[in-house]
Short mmCIF file of C-alpha atoms in Angstrom, two decimals:
data_model
loop_
_atom_site.label_atom_id
_atom_site.label_comp_id
_atom_site.label_asym_id
_atom_site.label_seq_id
_atom_site.Cartn_x
_atom_site.Cartn_y
_atom_site.Cartn_z
CA MET A 1 20.02 -1.67 5.77
CA LYS A 2 17.16 0.55 5.39
CA ILE A 3 13.34 -0.98 6.79
CA ILE A 4 10.26 -0.63 7.01
CA THR A 5 8.21 -2.87 10.35
CA LEU A 6 5.26 -4.40 8.59
CA ARG A 7 4.63 -7.22 11.29
CA ASN A 8 5.52 -8.32 15.13
CA THR A 9 5.50 -11.94 16.27
CA PRO A 10 6.44 -13.03 19.81
CA TYR A 11 8.97 -15.63 19.60
CA LYS A 12 10.58 -17.11 23.13
CA GLU A 13 9.76 -14.72 26.70
CA LYS A 14 10.26 -11.03 25.28
CA ASP A 15 11.87 -11.68 22.15
CA GLY A 16 10.34 -11.18 18.67
CA ILE A 17 10.30 -12.35 14.78
CA LEU A 18 9.65 -8.76 12.90
CA ASP A 19 8.43 -9.07 9.11
CA VAL A 20 9.90 -6.23 7.18
CA VAL A 21 10.05 -5.32 3.87
CA SER A 22 13.58 -3.23 2.69
CA GLU A 23 15.39 -2.58 -1.03
CA ASP A 24 16.26 -6.18 -0.78
CA GLY A 25 12.46 -7.79 -0.53
CA LEU A 26 10.80 -9.13 2.21
CA CYS A 27 12.83 -10.52 4.65
CA SER A 28 12.52 -12.02 8.93
CA PHE A 29 14.75 -11.72 11.53
CA LEU A 30 14.55 -11.88 15.50
CA VAL A 31 15.08 -9.09 17.67
CA LYS A 32 15.47 -9.90 21.48
CA GLY A 33 14.25 -8.62 24.29
CA LEU A 34 11.30 -6.51 21.62
CA TYR A 35 8.63 -6.98 24.18
CA SER A 36 10.28 -5.50 27.00
CA GLU A 37 9.43 -2.01 28.27
CA LYS A 38 13.22 -1.09 28.72
CA SER A 39 13.99 -2.57 25.15
CA LYS A 40 15.61 0.64 22.99
CA ASN A 41 14.44 -1.45 19.72
CA ARG A 42 10.47 -1.51 20.96
CA GLY A 43 9.37 1.02 18.92
CA LEU A 44 10.24 -0.97 15.58
CA ILE A 45 6.72 -2.69 17.33
CA ASN A 46 4.51 -0.34 15.36
CA ALA A 47 3.53 -1.24 11.63
CA LEU A 48 5.50 0.64 9.21
CA THR A 49 8.18 2.38 11.29
CA ILE A 50 11.01 3.16 9.22
CA ALA A 51 14.93 2.19 11.04
CA GLU A 52 18.16 1.71 9.43
CA ILE A 53 19.52 -1.84 11.40
CA GLU A 54 22.54 -4.19 11.59
CA PHE A 55 22.52 -7.77 11.91
CA ALA A 56 24.35 -9.63 14.47
CA ASP A 57 27.74 -11.36 13.34
CA GLY A 58 27.81 -15.36 14.08
CA ASN A 59 25.92 -18.71 13.20
CA PHE A 60 22.00 -17.84 14.39
CA LYS A 61 19.02 -19.95 13.28
CA ASN A 62 17.65 -16.51 12.24
CA ARG A 63 19.32 -13.34 11.67
CA VAL A 64 19.51 -11.51 14.69
CA LEU A 65 19.15 -7.22 15.19
CA LYS A 66 22.04 -6.14 16.36
CA SER A 67 21.03 -2.29 16.21
CA ALA A 68 18.23 -0.35 15.16
CA GLU A 69 18.27 3.14 14.77
CA ILE A 70 14.11 4.57 14.18
CA SER A 71 14.00 7.39 11.93
CA TYR A 72 10.11 7.46 11.61
CA THR A 73 7.36 6.06 13.15
CA PRO A 74 3.42 6.71 11.85
CA VAL A 75 1.59 5.42 14.94
CA LYS A 76 0.96 7.37 17.58
CA ALA A 77 -1.70 8.02 20.51
CA ASN A 78 -3.50 11.31 19.02
CA ASN A 79 -3.93 9.97 15.49
CA GLU A 80 -6.85 11.00 13.52
CA TYR A 81 -9.04 7.15 12.37
CA ASP A 82 -8.79 8.00 8.72
CA TYR A 83 -5.18 8.30 9.17
CA MET A 84 -4.87 5.15 11.44
CA VAL A 85 -7.25 3.36 8.41
CA LEU A 86 -5.15 4.59 5.67
CA LEU A 87 -1.70 3.20 7.26
CA MET A 88 -3.59 -0.19 7.86
CA ILE A 89 -4.39 -0.52 4.46
CA VAL A 90 -1.05 0.62 3.12
CA GLN A 91 0.05 -2.42 5.57
CA GLU A 92 -1.82 -4.85 4.35
CA VAL A 93 -1.70 -5.08 1.02
CA THR A 94 2.34 -4.59 1.13
CA LEU A 95 2.22 -7.55 3.62
CA ARG A 96 0.02 -10.15 1.67
CA LEU A 97 -0.46 -8.61 -2.12
CA LEU A 98 3.86 -9.17 -2.40
CA GLN A 99 6.18 -11.90 -2.54
CA GLY A 100 9.79 -11.14 -1.78
CA ASP A 101 11.52 -9.79 -5.38
CA GLU A 102 8.50 -8.21 -5.80
CA ALA A 103 8.70 -6.08 -2.77
CA LYS A 104 11.71 -5.11 -3.63
CA GLN A 105 9.91 -2.59 -6.69
CA ILE A 106 7.88 -0.77 -4.04
CA PHE A 107 10.35 0.46 -1.41
CA THR A 108 10.74 3.57 -2.32
CA SER A 109 7.25 3.87 -2.67
CA LEU A 110 6.19 2.59 0.31
CA GLU A 111 8.71 4.96 2.34
CA LYS A 112 7.35 8.31 0.29
CA THR A 113 3.59 7.43 1.26
CA ILE A 114 3.98 6.71 4.69
CA ASN A 115 5.87 10.16 5.10
CA LYS A 116 3.57 11.76 3.03
CA ILE A 117 -0.23 9.73 4.32
CA LYS A 118 -0.04 12.34 7.48
CA ASP A 119 1.47 15.72 5.87
CA THR A 120 -0.90 15.71 2.43
CA LYS A 121 -4.06 17.73 1.91
CA ASN A 122 -5.45 14.24 -0.05
CA PRO A 123 -4.16 11.14 1.80
CA TYR A 124 -6.88 9.63 -0.05
CA PHE A 125 -5.33 9.86 -3.32
CA ILE A 126 -1.52 9.18 -1.63
CA THR A 127 -3.41 5.94 -0.46
CA LEU A 128 -4.81 4.88 -4.01
CA ARG A 129 -1.26 5.75 -5.74
CA TYR A 130 0.38 3.02 -3.49
CA LEU A 131 -2.25 0.39 -4.15
CA PHE A 132 -1.47 1.06 -8.04
CA SER A 133 2.18 0.86 -7.64
CA VAL A 134 1.30 -2.69 -5.69
CA PHE A 135 -0.63 -3.99 -7.98
CA GLY A 136 1.97 -3.14 -10.76
CA ALA A 137 5.00 -4.75 -8.94
CA SER A 138 2.79 -7.98 -8.44
CA GLY A 139 2.41 -8.17 -12.09
CA TYR A 140 -0.75 -6.09 -12.96
CA LYS A 141 -0.27 -3.44 -15.61
CA PHE A 142 -2.72 -0.93 -16.50
CA ASP A 143 -2.21 1.41 -20.07
CA PRO A 144 -3.53 4.62 -18.09
CA SER A 145 -3.15 6.28 -22.20
CA SER A 146 -5.96 5.51 -23.70
CA CYS A 147 -9.02 2.77 -23.95
CA VAL A 148 -7.97 -0.33 -23.92
CA PHE A 149 -10.37 -1.67 -26.82
CA CYS A 150 -9.74 1.25 -29.68
CA ALA A 151 -6.69 3.20 -28.60
CA THR A 152 -8.12 6.44 -28.70
CA LYS A 153 -7.24 8.88 -26.55
CA HIS A 154 -10.65 10.36 -26.19
CA ASN A 155 -13.88 10.66 -24.14
CA LEU A 156 -12.50 7.98 -21.29
CA ILE A 157 -15.20 7.58 -19.66
CA THR A 158 -14.68 4.54 -17.38
CA PHE A 159 -12.05 2.58 -15.43
CA SER A 160 -11.73 -1.48 -15.38
CA PHE A 161 -9.24 -3.19 -13.77
CA ASN A 162 -10.14 -6.71 -15.20
CA ASP A 163 -9.73 -4.98 -18.97
CA GLY A 164 -6.53 -3.46 -18.19
CA GLY A 165 -7.29 -0.06 -18.35
CA PHE A 166 -9.83 2.67 -19.82
CA ALA A 167 -12.80 2.87 -21.84
CA CYS A 168 -14.39 5.23 -23.74
CA ARG A 169 -17.74 5.98 -24.41
CA ASP A 170 -17.79 4.07 -28.02
CA CYS A 171 -16.50 0.75 -25.98
CA VAL A 172 -17.93 0.87 -22.99
CA ASN A 173 -20.11 -2.15 -23.75
CA LYS A 174 -17.46 -4.40 -24.95
CA SER A 175 -16.51 -5.71 -21.57
CA ASP A 176 -18.43 -8.54 -20.17
CA ILE A 177 -18.32 -6.45 -16.83
CA ILE A 178 -20.94 -3.56 -15.94
CA PHE A 179 -18.18 -0.59 -15.88
CA PRO A 180 -19.01 1.87 -13.17
CA LYS A 181 -18.90 5.30 -14.69
CA PHE A 182 -16.48 7.74 -12.85
CA ASN A 183 -16.11 11.78 -12.94
CA ASN A 184 -13.61 13.61 -14.60
CA ASN A 185 -12.08 13.96 -11.47
CA GLN A 186 -11.76 10.29 -10.53
CA LEU A 187 -11.13 9.17 -13.79
CA TYR A 188 -8.01 11.87 -13.54
CA ALA A 189 -7.24 10.69 -10.10
CA ILE A 190 -6.80 6.89 -11.37
CA HIS A 191 -4.88 7.97 -14.24
CA ASP A 192 -2.07 9.56 -12.13
CA ALA A 193 -2.20 7.24 -9.99
CA ILE A 194 -1.35 4.49 -12.27
CA LEU A 195 1.59 7.04 -13.05
CA GLN A 196 2.97 7.40 -9.68
CA LYS A 197 2.15 11.63 -10.57
CA GLU A 198 1.32 14.09 -8.03
CA GLN A 199 -2.37 14.68 -7.05
CA THR A 200 -3.77 17.65 -10.02
CA ASN A 201 -7.22 16.96 -9.00
CA ALA A 202 -9.45 16.43 -5.93
CA LEU A 203 -10.60 13.28 -5.19
CA ASN A 204 -12.55 13.37 -1.60
CA ARG A 205 -13.15 10.69 1.24
CA GLU A 206 -16.68 9.46 -0.79
CA GLU A 207 -14.80 8.80 -3.97
CA PHE A 208 -12.04 6.72 -2.68
CA ILE A 209 -14.40 4.60 -0.54
CA GLU A 210 -16.37 4.16 -3.67
CA PHE A 211 -12.44 3.24 -5.68
CA LEU A 212 -12.10 0.76 -2.40
CA THR A 213 -14.87 -1.33 -3.14
CA ILE A 214 -14.07 -1.75 -6.42
CA ILE A 215 -10.08 -2.92 -5.67
CA ASN A 216 -11.72 -4.91 -2.97
CA GLU A 217 -13.62 -7.22 -5.41
CA PHE A 218 -10.07 -6.78 -8.08
CA ILE A 219 -8.46 -8.32 -5.41
CA LYS A 220 -10.85 -10.84 -3.96
CA ASP A 221 -11.02 -12.30 -7.40
CA ASN A 222 -7.34 -11.98 -9.02
CA TYR A 223 -5.04 -12.48 -5.64
CA GLY A 224 -7.63 -14.91 -3.47
CA VAL A 225 -6.99 -12.59 -0.65
CA ASN A 226 -10.08 -11.00 1.82
CA LEU A 227 -8.23 -7.31 2.86
CA ASN A 228 -10.15 -6.98 6.18
CA SER A 229 -8.83 -2.98 6.24
CA LEU A 230 -10.47 -1.88 2.84
CA VAL A 231 -13.66 -2.34 4.69
CA LEU A 232 -13.08 -0.26 7.68
CA MET A 233 -12.87 2.83 5.57
CA LYS A 234 -16.55 3.63 6.44
#
């Protein structure tokens, strides 16, 4: 079974509980000797580590890890600041915004995101794209094809989480929300992120931070959660 580590919690002495996401959703299990310096499973402590695991047979109070083969761990001592913050954002939204069955839908997207954040020229777009996959899995579907008010596909100038998509120039004032006005590259970035497309237009660090400000308010209002990682990207 392939898993991705989300969080580790000390249990007894050097044992630990891992909270992970798999193709079956969210789950937890006991790892004996997890915090021992000699443990061959110690690498599972690192958030967003990808591994193939097997559970031990037997009548245990908690599921117990039998074996693990780590295929990739993104956390290294020489990682750059932005890279580490992006990983923290990905970890926290997965852990705090999704319920068990919802996590099934994002497993493949999460695995691709972890692998691409380090290697892509535009990690900010990759992270934005993942955020939209989480929103979609938890029930917030956004229409990227046309204005949410009049259905035109032309002159789309802004995006609103609360109204569920884009608004055109003629309809921008129909919402109670004051829409932030984005440039074309930003609108393309949102559109492609919703559709899980590969990025074709530049999304720079400053634009990503602007998105995070809006996303943070959306998460607070609709999930009732305050994500600590979002404010680290400054």
